[in-house]
Coordinates of C-alpha atoms in Angstrom, one line a residue:
Chain A
X275 CA -125.3 135.8 -91.4
X276 CA -127.6 138.7 -90.4
X277 CA -127.1 141.9 -92.2
X278 CA -128.6 145.4 -91.6
X279 CA -129.3 147.8 -94.5
X280 CA -129.3 151.3 -93.2
X281 CA -130.5 154.2 -95.3
X282 CA -129.8 156.8 -96.3
X283 CA -126.0 156.6 -96.2
X284 CA -125.7 160.4 -95.8
X285 CA -128.0 163.4 -95.4
X286 CA -127.3 167.1 -95.7
X287 CA -130.1 169.2 -94.3
X288 CA -131.0 172.7 -93.2
X289 CA -131.2 173.4 -89.5
X290 CA -134.8 173.1 -88.3
X291 CA -135.7 170.4 -90.7
X292 CA -137.0 166.9 -89.6
X293 CA -134.8 163.9 -90.4
X294 CA -135.8 160.3 -90.9
X295 CA -133.6 157.3 -91.4
X296 CA -134.3 153.5 -91.3
X297 CA -132.8 150.1 -91.0
X298 CA -133.9 146.8 -92.5
X299 CA -132.8 143.3 -91.7
X300 CA -132.9 140.0 -93.6
X301 CA -134.0 138.3 -90.4
X302 CA -135.8 139.2 -87.2
X303 CA -134.4 140.8 -84.0
X304 CA -135.6 141.0 -80.4
X305 CA -134.2 144.4 -79.8
X306 CA -133.4 147.4 -81.9
X307 CA -131.0 150.1 -80.7
X308 CA -130.0 153.4 -82.1
X309 CA -126.7 155.0 -81.5
X310 CA -125.0 158.3 -82.4
X311 CA -121.2 158.5 -82.9
X312 CA -119.2 161.6 -83.0
X313 CA -115.7 161.7 -84.7
X314 CA -113.1 159.9 -82.6
X315 CA -115.6 158.7 -80.0
X316 CA -117.5 155.6 -79.3
X317 CA -121.1 155.2 -80.1
X318 CA -123.6 156.7 -77.5
X319 CA -127.0 154.9 -77.0
X320 CA -130.0 157.2 -78.0
X321 CA -133.0 154.8 -77.9
X322 CA -133.5 151.2 -77.1
X323 CA -136.6 149.3 -78.3
X324 CA -137.6 145.9 -76.9
X325 CA -141.0 145.1 -78.3
X326 CA -142.5 144.8 -81.9
X327 CA -144.5 147.9 -82.7
X328 CA -143.0 149.9 -79.7
X329 CA -142.7 153.6 -80.4
X330 CA -140.3 155.4 -78.0
X331 CA -139.2 159.0 -77.8
X332 CA -136.2 160.7 -76.3
X333 CA -136.6 164.4 -76.6
X334 CA -136.6 165.3 -80.3
X335 CA -135.8 161.7 -81.3
X336 CA -138.5 159.1 -81.9
X337 CA -137.9 155.6 -82.9
X338 CA -140.1 152.6 -83.7
X339 CA -139.6 148.8 -83.7
X340 CA -141.3 147.5 -86.8
X341 CA -144.2 145.0 -86.4
X342 CA -142.3 142.4 -88.5
X343 CA -139.3 142.7 -86.2
X344 CA -137.1 143.3 -89.3
X345 CA -137.0 147.0 -89.4
X346 CA -136.8 150.1 -87.4
X347 CA -136.8 153.9 -88.0
X348 CA -135.5 157.0 -86.3
X349 CA -136.8 160.4 -86.7
X350 CA -135.3 163.6 -85.5
X351 CA -137.4 166.7 -85.3
X352 CA -136.3 170.3 -85.7
X353 CA -132.6 169.4 -86.3
X354 CA -129.9 171.5 -84.7
X355 CA -126.2 171.8 -85.5
X356 CA -125.2 169.5 -82.6
X357 CA -127.2 166.6 -84.2
X358 CA -124.3 166.3 -86.7
X359 CA -122.7 162.9 -86.5
X360 CA -123.2 159.3 -87.7
X361 CA -126.3 157.4 -86.6
X362 CA -126.1 153.7 -86.3
X363 CA -128.9 151.1 -85.9
X364 CA -128.1 147.9 -84.1
X365 CA -130.1 144.7 -83.8
X366 CA -129.8 142.2 -81.0
X367 CA -130.9 138.8 -80.5
X368 CA -130.9 136.4 -77.6
X369 CA -130.0 132.7 -77.6
X370 CA -127.0 131.5 -79.5
X371 CA -125.0 134.7 -79.7
X372 CA -125.5 136.1 -76.2
X373 CA -126.8 139.6 -77.1
X374 CA -124.1 140.5 -79.6
X375 CA -125.1 143.7 -81.5
X376 CA -125.2 143.7 -85.3
X377 CA -124.7 147.2 -86.7
X378 CA -125.8 148.9 -89.8
X379 CA -123.2 150.9 -91.8
X380 CA -124.5 154.3 -90.4
X381 CA -126.2 157.4 -91.7
X382 CA -124.0 160.5 -91.8
X383 CA -125.9 163.6 -90.9
X384 CA -124.7 167.1 -91.7
X385 CA -126.7 170.1 -90.7
X386 CA -126.4 173.5 -92.3
X387 CA -127.1 176.4 -90.0
Chain B
X157 CA -118.5 155.8 -62.2
X158 CA -117.3 157.6 -65.3
X159 CA -118.3 155.0 -67.8
X160 CA -116.2 152.7 -69.9
X161 CA -112.5 153.7 -70.1
X162 CA -110.2 152.7 -72.8
X163 CA -106.4 153.1 -73.1
X164 CA -104.6 154.3 -75.0
X165 CA -106.7 156.5 -77.1
X166 CA -104.4 156.2 -80.1
X167 CA -101.6 153.8 -80.9
X168 CA -99.3 153.9 -83.9
X169 CA -97.1 150.9 -84.3
X170 CA -94.9 149.4 -87.0
X171 CA -96.0 146.3 -88.9
X172 CA -94.9 143.3 -87.1
X173 CA -95.0 144.7 -83.6
X174 CA -97.3 143.5 -80.8
X175 CA -99.8 145.9 -79.2
X176 CA -102.1 145.7 -76.2
X177 CA -105.1 147.7 -75.3
X178 CA -106.9 148.0 -72.0
X179 CA -110.7 148.4 -71.3
X180 CA -112.1 149.2 -67.8
X181 CA -115.8 148.6 -67.9
X182 CA -118.5 150.1 -65.7
X183 CA -117.9 148.4 -62.3
X184 CA -121.3 146.6 -61.9
X185 CA -121.4 145.4 -65.6
X186 CA -120.6 141.7 -65.8
X187 CA -120.5 141.5 -69.6
X188 CA -117.6 143.0 -71.6
X189 CA -117.4 143.1 -75.4
X190 CA -114.7 144.0 -77.9
X191 CA -115.6 145.5 -81.4
X192 CA -113.6 146.7 -84.3
X193 CA -114.6 149.5 -86.5
X194 CA -113.1 150.4 -89.8
X195 CA -113.7 153.7 -91.7
X196 CA -117.2 154.0 -93.0
X197 CA -118.4 150.9 -91.3
X198 CA -120.4 150.0 -88.2
X199 CA -118.7 148.3 -85.3
X200 CA -118.2 144.6 -85.8
X201 CA -118.2 142.1 -82.9
X202 CA -114.9 140.5 -82.0
X203 CA -115.5 138.7 -78.6
X204 CA -117.1 138.9 -75.3
X205 CA -116.8 138.0 -71.7
X206 CA -119.2 137.2 -69.0
X207 CA -117.2 137.9 -65.8
X208 CA -113.9 136.3 -66.4
X209 CA -115.1 133.7 -68.9
X210 CA -114.6 134.4 -72.6
X211 CA -117.9 133.0 -74.0
X212 CA -117.6 133.8 -77.8
X213 CA -115.2 134.8 -80.4
X214 CA -116.1 135.9 -84.0
X215 CA -114.4 134.7 -87.1
X216 CA -112.7 138.1 -87.3
X217 CA -110.6 137.3 -84.2
X218 CA -107.6 135.6 -85.9
X219 CA -105.0 133.6 -84.0
X220 CA -102.9 136.8 -83.8
X221 CA -105.6 138.2 -81.4
X222 CA -106.1 137.4 -77.8
X223 CA -108.3 138.9 -75.2
X224 CA -108.3 138.4 -71.5
X225 CA -110.4 139.5 -68.5
X226 CA -108.4 137.8 -65.6
X227 CA -110.4 139.0 -62.7
X228 CA -113.7 139.7 -64.3
X229 CA -113.0 143.5 -64.2
X230 CA -110.7 145.1 -66.7
X231 CA -109.9 143.4 -70.0
X232 CA -107.0 143.5 -72.4
X233 CA -106.9 142.9 -76.1
X234 CA -103.5 142.0 -77.7
X235 CA -102.6 141.9 -81.3
X236 CA -99.4 140.0 -82.1
X237 CA -97.4 140.6 -85.3
X238 CA -99.6 143.5 -86.4
X239 CA -100.5 144.0 -90.1
X240 CA -101.7 147.1 -91.9
X241 CA -105.2 145.5 -92.2
X242 CA -105.4 145.7 -88.3
X243 CA -105.6 149.4 -88.5
X244 CA -109.0 150.3 -87.1
X245 CA -110.8 151.7 -84.0
X246 CA -111.1 149.1 -81.3
X247 CA -114.1 149.6 -79.1
X248 CA -115.0 148.2 -75.8
X249 CA -118.5 148.0 -74.4
X250 CA -120.0 146.7 -71.2
X251 CA -123.5 145.9 -69.9
X252 CA -125.3 143.9 -67.2
X253 CA -126.7 140.6 -68.4
X254 CA -130.4 140.3 -68.6
X255 CA -133.0 140.9 -71.2
X256 CA -134.0 144.4 -70.5
X257 CA -130.6 145.7 -70.0
X258 CA -129.5 145.8 -73.5
X259 CA -128.1 149.2 -73.2
X260 CA -124.4 148.6 -74.1
X261 CA -122.1 151.4 -73.0
X262 CA -119.2 152.0 -75.3
X263 CA -115.8 153.5 -74.5
X264 CA -114.2 156.1 -76.7
X265 CA -112.2 153.5 -78.3
X266 CA -108.4 152.9 -79.2
X267 CA -107.5 154.0 -82.8
X268 CA -104.7 151.8 -84.0
X269 CA -102.6 152.8 -87.0
X270 CA -100.2 150.1 -88.4
X271 CA -97.5 151.7 -90.6

């Protein structure tokens, strides 16, 4: 089945630094989504990408849908303590499985003030 | 609308007992999904409904698991004869069907601990 490789697994950075994480897939997706999950809570959608090559921003967050449709990255600029959490990429396809999300294993972000 | 609501937030049960979780989706969302998340992993798909019809189940959904959405609104997930391996966070998500409405909204989850 489809699998997502998300890297890095964890990051420990200084407040104010920029962060970059990415996701690669063994097969193509029609949609890429990026979620953030705080401890004991469900994932919260950050950015949704619908077209290959699309670059989308949400405040300090920027994400891109790779041209090959097999990868995506998320950048966070000028990190702040509340950015701490686990970031998940998720891919989605249409057709056989009606839009079920396939998640990566997450990138755990820690920010030192 | 306050989003996707899940109850209970936490459940501790003894091995062999049955448990039932409830999910109340966003009211205008016709699709409802159940996911399971274990420590250090991303959520994994279990099953989904479009209105009241259960349209897909993953291999993860053993015979001990059953889900219902009787009136196309709230859903329940029941686990019979719980095992320690069932310990996980069970997440519910909802969305509207349609290509550009891929924004799943997740609930806060029900954390199950089987002792």
